[in-house]
Tab-separated table of C-alpha atoms and ligand atoms in Angstrom:
chain	number	residue	atom	x	y	z
B	1	MET	CA	31.809	-31.761	-0.412
B	2	ASN	CA	33.079	-29.342	2.628
B	3	SER	CA	32.488	-30.104	6.219
B	4	LEU	CA	33.725	-28.326	9.480
B	5	LEU	CA	32.947	-29.646	13.077
B	6	VAL	CA	29.934	-26.935	15.045
B	7	LYS	CA	31.190	-27.815	18.435
B	8	GLY	CA	28.390	-27.151	21.273
B	9	SER	CA	28.267	-27.937	25.118
B	10	TYR	CA	27.388	-31.162	25.093
B	11	SER	CA	27.764	-32.647	21.729
B	12	THR	CA	28.942	-31.920	18.094
B	13	SER	CA	27.420	-31.256	14.807
B	14	ARG	CA	28.876	-32.481	11.216
B	15	ILE	CA	27.398	-29.678	9.100
B	16	LEU	CA	28.402	-31.071	4.963
B	17	VAL	CA	28.092	-28.671	2.597
B	18	GLY	CA	27.191	-30.365	-1.259
B	19	GLU	CA	26.725	-33.891	0.004
B	20	ASN	CA	24.135	-35.217	-1.878
B	21	PHE	CA	21.025	-36.115	0.347
B	22	LYS	CA	19.848	-39.760	-1.256
B	23	ASN	CA	23.849	-40.138	0.489
B	24	VAL	CA	21.639	-39.508	3.948
B	25	TRP	CA	21.533	-43.549	4.706
B	26	SER	CA	25.344	-43.950	4.995
B	27	TYR	CA	25.421	-40.457	8.274
B	28	VAL	CA	22.413	-42.652	10.228
B	29	PRO	CA	22.883	-45.847	12.249
B	30	ASP	CA	21.011	-48.256	11.071
B	31	GLY	CA	17.911	-49.680	12.294
B	32	ASN	CA	15.320	-47.126	14.097
B	33	VAL	CA	14.823	-44.071	11.926
B	34	TYR	CA	12.177	-41.286	12.094
B	35	ILE	CA	11.874	-39.062	9.566
B	36	ILE	CA	10.221	-35.834	10.859
B	37	SER	CA	8.674	-33.786	7.005
B	38	ASP	CA	6.322	-30.794	5.688
B	39	LYS	CA	4.326	-32.122	3.316
B	40	ASN	CA	5.511	-29.118	0.499
B	41	VAL	CA	9.153	-30.918	0.852
B	42	MET	CA	7.410	-35.314	0.509
B	43	ASN	CA	5.424	-34.413	-2.604
B	44	LEU	CA	9.043	-33.044	-4.156
B	45	TYR	CA	11.344	-35.634	-2.801
B	46	GLY	CA	9.169	-38.421	-0.279
B	47	GLN	CA	9.321	-40.818	-3.326
B	48	PHE	CA	13.052	-41.414	-1.955
B	49	PHE	CA	12.028	-41.662	1.222
B	50	LYS	CA	9.387	-44.351	0.773
B	51	GLY	CA	9.024	-47.514	2.628
B	52	LYS	CA	9.789	-45.869	5.679
B	53	ASN	CA	8.519	-44.175	9.296
B	54	ILE	CA	7.401	-40.491	8.374
B	55	TYR	CA	5.225	-38.364	10.346
B	56	GLU	CA	4.455	-34.999	7.795
B	57	VAL	CA	3.735	-31.685	9.716
B	58	ASP	CA	1.469	-28.982	7.898
B	59	PRO	CA	3.931	-26.402	6.275
B	60	GLY	CA	3.815	-23.106	7.877
B	61	GLU	CA	4.754	-21.416	11.562
B	62	ASN	CA	1.672	-23.199	12.707
B	63	SER	CA	3.347	-26.059	12.956
B	64	LYS	CA	6.088	-24.651	15.026
B	65	SER	CA	3.461	-25.194	17.962
B	66	LEU	CA	3.895	-27.940	21.637
B	67	MET	CA	0.150	-29.375	20.132
B	68	ALA	CA	1.610	-30.311	16.432
B	69	VAL	CA	5.076	-32.280	19.011
B	70	SER	CA	2.494	-33.588	21.320
B	71	ASP	CA	1.411	-34.886	18.240
B	72	ILE	CA	4.443	-36.366	17.109
B	73	TYR	CA	5.529	-37.578	20.682
B	74	ARG	CA	2.345	-40.215	20.634
B	75	TRP	CA	3.502	-40.714	16.533
B	76	LEU	CA	6.759	-42.238	18.600
B	77	LEU	CA	5.204	-44.205	20.682
B	78	SER	CA	2.461	-45.825	18.351
B	79	CYS	CA	5.780	-46.834	16.451
B	80	HIS	CA	7.701	-48.053	20.209
B	81	ALA	CA	10.765	-45.359	18.944
B	82	THR	CA	12.522	-46.481	22.057
B	83	ARG	CA	15.794	-44.378	23.389
B	84	ASN	CA	17.905	-45.631	20.833
B	85	SER	CA	16.472	-44.104	17.648
B	86	PHE	CA	17.385	-41.071	15.461
B	87	ILE	CA	15.277	-38.858	14.432
B	88	LEU	CA	15.881	-37.146	10.936
B	89	GLY	CA	14.359	-33.856	10.400
B	90	VAL	CA	13.886	-33.250	6.387
B	91	GLY	CA	12.594	-29.844	5.618
B	92	GLY	CA	13.173	-26.459	6.235
B	93	GLY	CA	13.586	-24.272	8.845
B	94	VAL	CA	10.354	-25.602	11.285
B	95	VAL	CA	10.511	-29.506	10.459
B	96	CYS	CA	14.162	-28.160	11.902
B	97	ASP	CA	13.185	-26.480	14.611
B	98	ILE	CA	9.741	-28.901	15.215
B	99	ALA	CA	12.534	-32.562	14.434
B	100	GLY	CA	15.188	-30.671	16.649
B	101	PHE	CA	13.197	-30.657	19.500
B	102	VAL	CA	10.615	-33.527	19.591
B	103	ALA	CA	14.227	-35.345	19.346
B	104	SER	CA	16.032	-33.181	21.735
B	105	THR	CA	12.615	-34.881	24.674
B	106	TYR	CA	11.463	-37.554	23.686
B	107	MET	CA	12.431	-40.008	26.194
B	108	ARG	CA	15.502	-37.085	27.067
B	109	GLY	CA	16.591	-37.015	24.412
B	110	VAL	CA	17.342	-38.869	21.161
B	111	LYS	CA	19.603	-38.753	18.242
B	112	PHE	CA	19.410	-36.930	15.547
B	113	GLY	CA	19.911	-34.606	12.225
B	114	PHE	CA	18.829	-32.497	9.192
B	115	VAL	CA	18.321	-32.134	5.314
B	116	ALA	CA	18.140	-28.954	5.244
B	117	THR	CA	16.021	-28.577	2.514
B	118	SER	CA	15.811	-24.502	2.994
B	119	LEU	CA	18.715	-21.700	1.721
B	120	LEU	CA	17.528	-20.510	5.718
B	121	ALA	CA	17.514	-24.224	6.493
B	122	GLN	CA	20.731	-24.361	5.595
B	123	VAL	CA	22.742	-21.915	6.819
B	124	ASP	CA	21.064	-20.097	9.369
B	125	ALA	CA	18.184	-22.341	11.320
B	126	SER	CA	20.207	-26.119	11.119
B	127	VAL	CA	23.525	-24.440	11.973
B	128	GLY	CA	23.985	-23.727	15.912
B	129	GLY	CA	21.949	-25.477	17.916
B	130	LYS	CA	19.053	-23.742	18.993
B	131	ASN	CA	15.269	-25.963	18.730
B	132	GLY	CA	12.234	-24.905	20.140
B	133	VAL	CA	8.711	-24.377	19.265
B	134	ASN	CA	6.186	-21.522	19.977
B	135	LEU	CA	3.738	-20.615	21.897
B	136	ASP	CA	0.494	-17.642	22.345
B	137	GLY	CA	2.618	-15.982	20.242
B	138	TYR	CA	5.999	-15.848	21.208
B	139	LYS	CA	8.755	-17.014	19.206
B	140	ASN	CA	10.854	-19.929	19.922
B	141	ILE	CA	8.965	-19.845	24.120
B	142	VAL	CA	10.290	-23.010	24.719
B	143	GLY	CA	13.070	-25.121	22.865
B	144	THR	CA	16.170	-26.094	24.247
B	145	PHE	CA	20.119	-25.872	22.936
B	146	ASN	CA	21.341	-29.197	20.967
B	147	GLN	CA	23.493	-29.913	19.045
B	148	PRO	CA	22.146	-32.352	15.205
B	149	ASN	CA	25.042	-35.062	14.431
B	150	PHE	CA	24.808	-34.289	11.199
B	151	VAL	CA	23.230	-31.752	8.789
B	152	ILE	CA	23.081	-31.863	4.860
B	153	CYS	CA	23.432	-29.014	3.055
B	154	ASP	CA	22.528	-30.227	-0.787
B	155	THR	CA	22.050	-26.434	-2.156
B	156	THR	CA	19.680	-28.733	-5.804
B	157	MET	CA	17.627	-29.374	-3.243
B	158	LEU	CA	16.905	-25.317	-3.558
B	159	GLN	CA	16.357	-25.037	-7.273
B	160	THR	CA	12.279	-26.011	-5.571
B	161	LEU	CA	12.378	-23.574	-3.375
B	162	PRO	CA	9.782	-20.971	-4.302
B	163	LYS	CA	11.733	-18.007	-5.173
B	164	LYS	CA	10.939	-16.171	-2.043
B	165	GLU	CA	11.745	-18.175	1.177
B	166	LEU	CA	14.979	-18.173	-1.334
B	167	ALA	CA	15.354	-14.512	-0.600
B	168	ASN	CA	15.090	-15.537	2.967
B	169	GLY	CA	17.396	-17.138	2.821
B	170	PHE	CA	19.819	-14.179	0.923
B	171	ALA	CA	18.338	-11.952	3.238
B	172	GLU	CA	21.119	-14.929	5.746
B	173	MET	CA	23.063	-15.473	3.505
B	174	LEU	CA	24.506	-10.872	3.578
B	175	LYS	CA	23.918	-10.477	6.674
B	176	HIS	CA	26.632	-13.117	7.501
B	177	ALA	CA	28.477	-11.386	4.723
B	178	LEU	CA	28.419	-8.181	6.581
B	179	ILE	CA	29.477	-9.129	10.216
B	180	ALA	CA	31.981	-10.915	9.452
B	181	ASP	CA	33.488	-12.210	5.491
B	182	SER	CA	34.413	-9.070	3.151
B	183	LYS	CA	35.404	-11.251	1.454
B	184	LYS	CA	32.046	-12.992	0.689
B	185	PHE	CA	30.341	-9.916	-0.033
B	186	TYR	CA	33.128	-8.294	-2.603
B	187	LEU	CA	32.356	-12.626	-4.197
B	188	MET	CA	27.951	-11.639	-4.490
B	189	GLU	CA	28.576	-8.445	-5.757
B	190	GLN	CA	31.129	-9.809	-8.659
B	191	GLU	CA	28.525	-12.777	-9.298
B	192	ILE	CA	25.076	-11.812	-8.133
B	193	ASP	CA	24.011	-13.265	-11.186
B	194	ARG	CA	24.747	-16.300	-10.590
B	195	VAL	CA	23.700	-15.775	-6.910
B	196	ASN	CA	20.044	-15.594	-8.576
B	197	GLY	CA	20.909	-18.503	-10.672
B	198	CYS	CA	20.719	-20.713	-7.607
B	199	GLU	CA	24.050	-21.678	-9.173
B	200	VAL	CA	24.756	-25.395	-7.162
B	201	GLU	CA	28.883	-24.568	-7.438
B	202	LEU	CA	28.718	-20.386	-6.123
B	203	LEU	CA	26.146	-21.665	-3.760
B	204	ASN	CA	27.702	-24.309	-2.226
B	205	GLU	CA	31.254	-21.781	-1.363
B	206	LEU	CA	28.184	-19.091	0.289
B	207	VAL	CA	26.354	-21.717	2.038
B	208	PHE	CA	29.785	-22.932	3.377
B	209	ARG	CA	31.127	-19.781	4.701
B	210	SER	CA	27.940	-18.413	6.098
B	211	VAL	CA	28.244	-21.640	7.475
B	212	GLN	CA	31.792	-21.364	8.944
B	213	ILE	CA	31.037	-17.529	10.184
B	214	LYS	CA	27.710	-19.062	12.244
B	215	ALA	CA	30.209	-22.564	13.744
B	216	ASP	CA	32.854	-19.967	14.397
B	217	VAL	CA	29.894	-17.690	16.879
B	218	VAL	CA	28.132	-20.173	18.738
B	219	SER	CA	31.765	-22.488	19.213
B	220	ALA	CA	32.750	-19.370	21.166
B	221	ASP	CA	29.329	-18.410	22.683
B	222	GLU	CA	26.850	-21.505	22.245
B	223	ARG	CA	24.459	-19.684	24.909
B	224	GLU	CA	24.020	-16.023	23.054
B	225	ASN	CA	26.047	-15.199	25.706
B	226	GLY	CA	28.242	-12.476	23.810
B	227	GLU	CA	29.555	-12.825	20.528
B	228	ARG	CA	27.000	-14.705	19.409
B	229	LYS	CA	24.243	-11.677	19.384
B	230	LYS	CA	26.643	-10.099	15.783
B	231	LEU	CA	24.000	-12.557	14.790
B	232	ASN	CA	21.147	-10.629	15.581
B	233	PHE	CA	22.955	-8.214	12.834
B	234	GLY	CA	19.597	-6.909	11.159
B	235	HIS	CA	16.708	-8.526	13.018
B	236	THR	CA	16.562	-5.539	15.716
B	237	TRP	CA	14.346	-3.584	14.264
B	238	GLY	CA	13.169	-6.372	11.813
B	239	HIS	CA	11.925	-7.635	14.193
B	240	ALA	CA	9.771	-4.391	15.148
B	241	VAL	CA	9.100	-4.361	11.168
B	242	GLU	CA	8.147	-8.177	11.362
B	243	LYS	CA	5.620	-8.107	14.287
B	244	VAL	CA	4.188	-4.382	12.703
B	245	THR	CA	4.031	-5.266	8.583
B	246	GLY	CA	3.855	-8.752	8.837
B	247	PHE	CA	6.420	-8.854	6.502
B	248	PRO	CA	8.099	-11.442	6.023
B	249	HIS	CA	11.208	-12.882	8.528
B	250	GLY	CA	13.604	-12.074	6.118
B	251	TYR	CA	12.539	-8.736	4.058
B	252	SER	CA	12.353	-7.878	8.216
B	253	VAL	CA	15.393	-8.969	8.005
B	254	SER	CA	16.388	-6.896	5.150
B	255	ILE	CA	14.540	-3.373	5.777
B	256	GLY	CA	16.702	-4.462	9.455
B	257	MET	CA	19.651	-4.266	7.541
B	258	GLU	CA	18.688	-0.892	6.463
B	259	PHE	CA	19.051	0.735	8.531
B	260	ALA	CA	21.241	-0.558	11.911
B	261	SER	CA	23.641	-0.162	7.707
B	262	ARG	CA	22.366	3.537	7.683
B	263	LEU	CA	23.023	4.219	11.848
B	264	SER	CA	26.545	2.911	11.475
B	265	MET	CA	27.064	5.772	9.235
B	266	LYS	CA	25.634	8.053	10.935
B	267	LYS	CA	27.850	6.871	13.533
B	268	GLY	CA	31.021	6.903	11.246
B	269	LEU	CA	31.812	3.460	11.650
B	270	LEU	CA	30.237	3.491	7.813
B	271	THR	CA	31.306	4.871	4.435
B	272	ARG	CA	28.988	6.771	2.661
B	273	ASN	CA	29.652	4.081	-0.328
B	274	GLU	CA	29.781	1.755	1.577
B	275	TYR	CA	26.381	2.377	2.818
B	276	LEU	CA	24.951	2.294	-0.584
B	277	ARG	CA	26.899	-0.532	-1.817
B	278	ILE	CA	24.617	-1.868	1.053
B	279	VAL	CA	21.225	-0.915	-0.077
B	280	ASN	CA	22.074	-2.819	-3.624
B	281	MET	CA	23.041	-6.239	-2.943
B	282	LEU	CA	19.395	-5.790	-0.987
B	283	LYS	CA	18.120	-4.808	-4.270
B	284	ASN	CA	20.264	-6.915	-6.388
B	285	LEU	CA	18.966	-9.703	-4.290
B	286	LYS	CA	14.378	-7.967	-5.217
B	287	LEU	CA	14.400	-7.226	-1.127
B	288	PRO	CA	13.122	-4.668	0.556
B	289	ALA	CA	15.764	-1.632	1.684
B	290	CYS	CA	13.067	-0.055	3.042
B	291	VAL	CA	9.060	-0.114	4.753
B	292	ASN	CA	5.569	1.985	3.630
B	293	ALA	CA	4.561	1.483	7.563
B	294	ASP	CA	3.467	4.313	10.676
B	295	LEU	CA	7.705	4.039	11.966
B	296	SER	CA	6.102	5.906	15.764
B	297	GLU	CA	4.768	1.663	15.521
B	298	ILE	CA	7.903	0.356	14.649
B	299	PHE	CA	10.267	2.843	16.750
B	300	ASP	CA	7.155	1.488	19.655
B	301	ALA	CA	7.660	-2.065	19.022
B	302	LEU	CA	11.310	-1.672	19.479
B	303	THR	CA	11.670	-0.491	22.521
B	304	LYS	CA	8.664	-3.412	23.767
B	305	ASP	CA	11.998	-5.610	22.037
B	306	LYS	CA	12.323	-8.056	24.845
B	307	LYS	CA	16.296	-7.108	24.257
B	308	ARG	CA	15.790	-3.940	25.690
B	309	ASN	CA	18.070	-3.266	28.806
B	310	GLY	CA	16.343	-0.572	30.455
B	311	ASP	CA	17.222	2.204	28.837
B	312	TYR	CA	18.989	1.194	26.192
B	313	ILE	CA	19.161	-1.223	23.006
B	314	ASP	CA	22.195	-3.587	22.586
B	315	PHE	CA	22.340	-3.470	18.551
B	316	ILE	CA	24.425	-4.179	16.043
B	317	LEU	CA	26.145	-1.647	13.899
B	318	LEU	CA	28.593	-2.681	11.471
B	319	ASN	CA	32.813	-0.914	11.138
B	320	GLY	CA	33.585	-1.339	7.748
B	321	ILE	CA	31.477	-4.152	5.360
B	322	GLY	CA	32.098	-7.834	6.893
B	323	LYS	CA	32.929	-5.988	10.507
B	324	ALA	CA	29.727	-6.309	13.674
B	325	VAL	CA	29.942	-4.208	16.604
B	326	ILE	CA	28.319	-4.462	19.230
B	327	GLU	CA	26.824	-0.782	20.083
B	328	SER	CA	24.712	-0.347	23.873
B	329	ILE	CA	22.300	2.678	22.133
B	330	THR	CA	20.129	5.215	24.686
B	331	ILE	CA	16.647	5.119	23.041
B	332	GLU	CA	16.338	9.284	22.951
B	333	ASP	CA	19.262	8.641	20.253
B	334	LEU	CA	17.733	6.014	18.137
B	335	HIS	CA	14.402	8.397	18.699
B	336	ALA	CA	16.786	11.454	17.320
B	337	PHE	CA	17.906	9.209	14.508
B	338	VAL	CA	14.773	7.199	13.439
B	339	PHE	CA	12.896	10.505	13.341
B	340	ASN	CA	14.951	13.556	12.192
B	341	SER	CA	17.617	11.212	9.778
B	342	VAL	CA	17.770	11.398	6.193
B	343	GLY	CA	18.755	8.726	4.536
X	401	LIG	P1	10.078	-23.564	6.628
X	401	LIG	O1	10.331	-23.999	7.184
X	401	LIG	O2	8.415	-22.575	6.937
X	401	LIG	O3	10.382	-23.488	4.620
X	401	LIG	C1	9.662	-22.687	3.821
X	401	LIG	C2	8.812	-23.043	2.716
X	401	LIG	O4	8.817	-24.157	2.361
X	401	LIG	C3	7.757	-24.043	3.168
X	401	LIG	O5	6.608	-24.315	2.436
X	401	LIG	C4	8.174	-24.712	3.212
X	401	LIG	O6	7.417	-26.355	2.714
X	401	LIG	C5	8.631	-25.809	1.609
X	401	LIG	N1	9.773	-25.884	1.824
X	401	LIG	C6	11.884	-26.456	2.525
X	401	LIG	N2	12.100	-26.508	1.054
X	401	LIG	C7	11.855	-26.843	0.617
X	401	LIG	C8	12.251	-27.266	-0.759
X	401	LIG	N3	13.292	-27.399	-1.559
X	401	LIG	N4	11.603	-27.159	-2.557
X	401	LIG	C9	10.420	-26.660	-2.100
X	401	LIG	N5	9.718	-26.388	-0.653
X	401	LIG	C10	10.269	-26.199	-0.206
X	401	LIG	O7	11.008	-21.596	6.842
X	401	LIG	P2	12.574	-21.827	6.759
X	401	LIG	O8	12.510	-20.481	6.064
X	401	LIG	O9	12.896	-22.310	6.016
X	401	LIG	O10	12.821	-21.550	8.110
X	401	LIG	C11	12.327	-20.678	9.200
X	401	LIG	C12	11.186	-20.519	10.574
X	401	LIG	O11	13.404	-21.306	10.622
X	401	LIG	C13	10.531	-20.661	11.517
X	401	LIG	O12	10.481	-20.878	12.119
X	401	LIG	C14	12.354	-19.975	12.415
X	401	LIG	O13	12.215	-19.140	13.069
X	401	LIG	C15	12.396	-20.735	12.175
X	401	LIG	N6	15.213	-20.704	12.921
X	401	LIG	C16	15.780	-21.359	13.152
X	401	LIG	C17	17.431	-20.749	14.176
X	401	LIG	C18	17.004	-21.400	14.998
X	401	LIG	O14	18.514	-21.168	15.030
X	401	LIG	N7	16.844	-22.362	14.926
X	401	LIG	C19	17.330	-20.338	13.169
X	401	LIG	C20	16.790	-19.849	11.971
X	401	LIG	C21	15.282	-19.165	11.610
């Protein structure tokens, strides 16, 4: 087991990679524990939590709502949960986001921790202290920054994760390698069969390296004023693709990473060989590199991105594999790139 600390402004989080989820009780204070999970996860792992106070949300993004959160507050009240209670989120990113938000707001905040059960939650959603819910079609528009006491990333739980969900996590894991860890990229290239086979020892190493990268960036810039923006690599074009096509987030980010890599190559920051290695890696991870959709619609969605800054959009590009840079690019240049560039 490998552990590291993520330092937030108000609290510090301990991330435990390779820890058995069954050891969770050694991290939770005695007594008053309230578990928030989803029905899929509890069908698979509920046996272990039998006899505890458990609230199960419906699986999926629709549960990230103020309505679901209100129901959880009511449940906590009916159970007489107090300021000294502890909330344990057991699930993927949806459960972590809801549980973190409920814990941060119920009675002005109670302590909380996570057992992160999806790859995306382990490498991304559970680390960094962001939590929240959606409102009127706006994603994560209501939320707080608050670090959980601990996060358990037990990679053996990924054996039960559907392949599509695994690919979502691989996209974020690859993103971390591309923006900050060329050695991790090389390791993934060399060991691609073991990666796809979810070999526990290798996954522990890869998840840990992702967590390390996210932890470093978050510790330097918890509130996304500068360095944390690098974590948006692939997300600017990816969000536009997601909006227009309704593709899963990881697939859209994957398409966004191809786009940003091609743009990096166009700007002379990435060699053609590096670009082709990235595209090959996407293919090997069963992630899409392109999309069959109307480019004008995607471009239109891109220009409406909330991160647009007047006539510019801050794009995260690669200055070689393993090094992200932030570049302000004019809408005009982007337009020319999108509609005139060929590979
Ligand atoms: P998810 O939580 O919906 O989980 C995906 C599916 O996998 C669900 O059906 C779930 O029930 C199931 N599942 C989870 N663990 C399982 C397991 N071990 N075995 C079998 N099935 C399992 O989705 P996700 O991809 O984990 O997370 C997506 C969410 O995370 C989004 O809402 C996104 O906004 C959020 N997110 C938050 C942050 C952050 O910093 N807070 C970062 C990235 C993503």
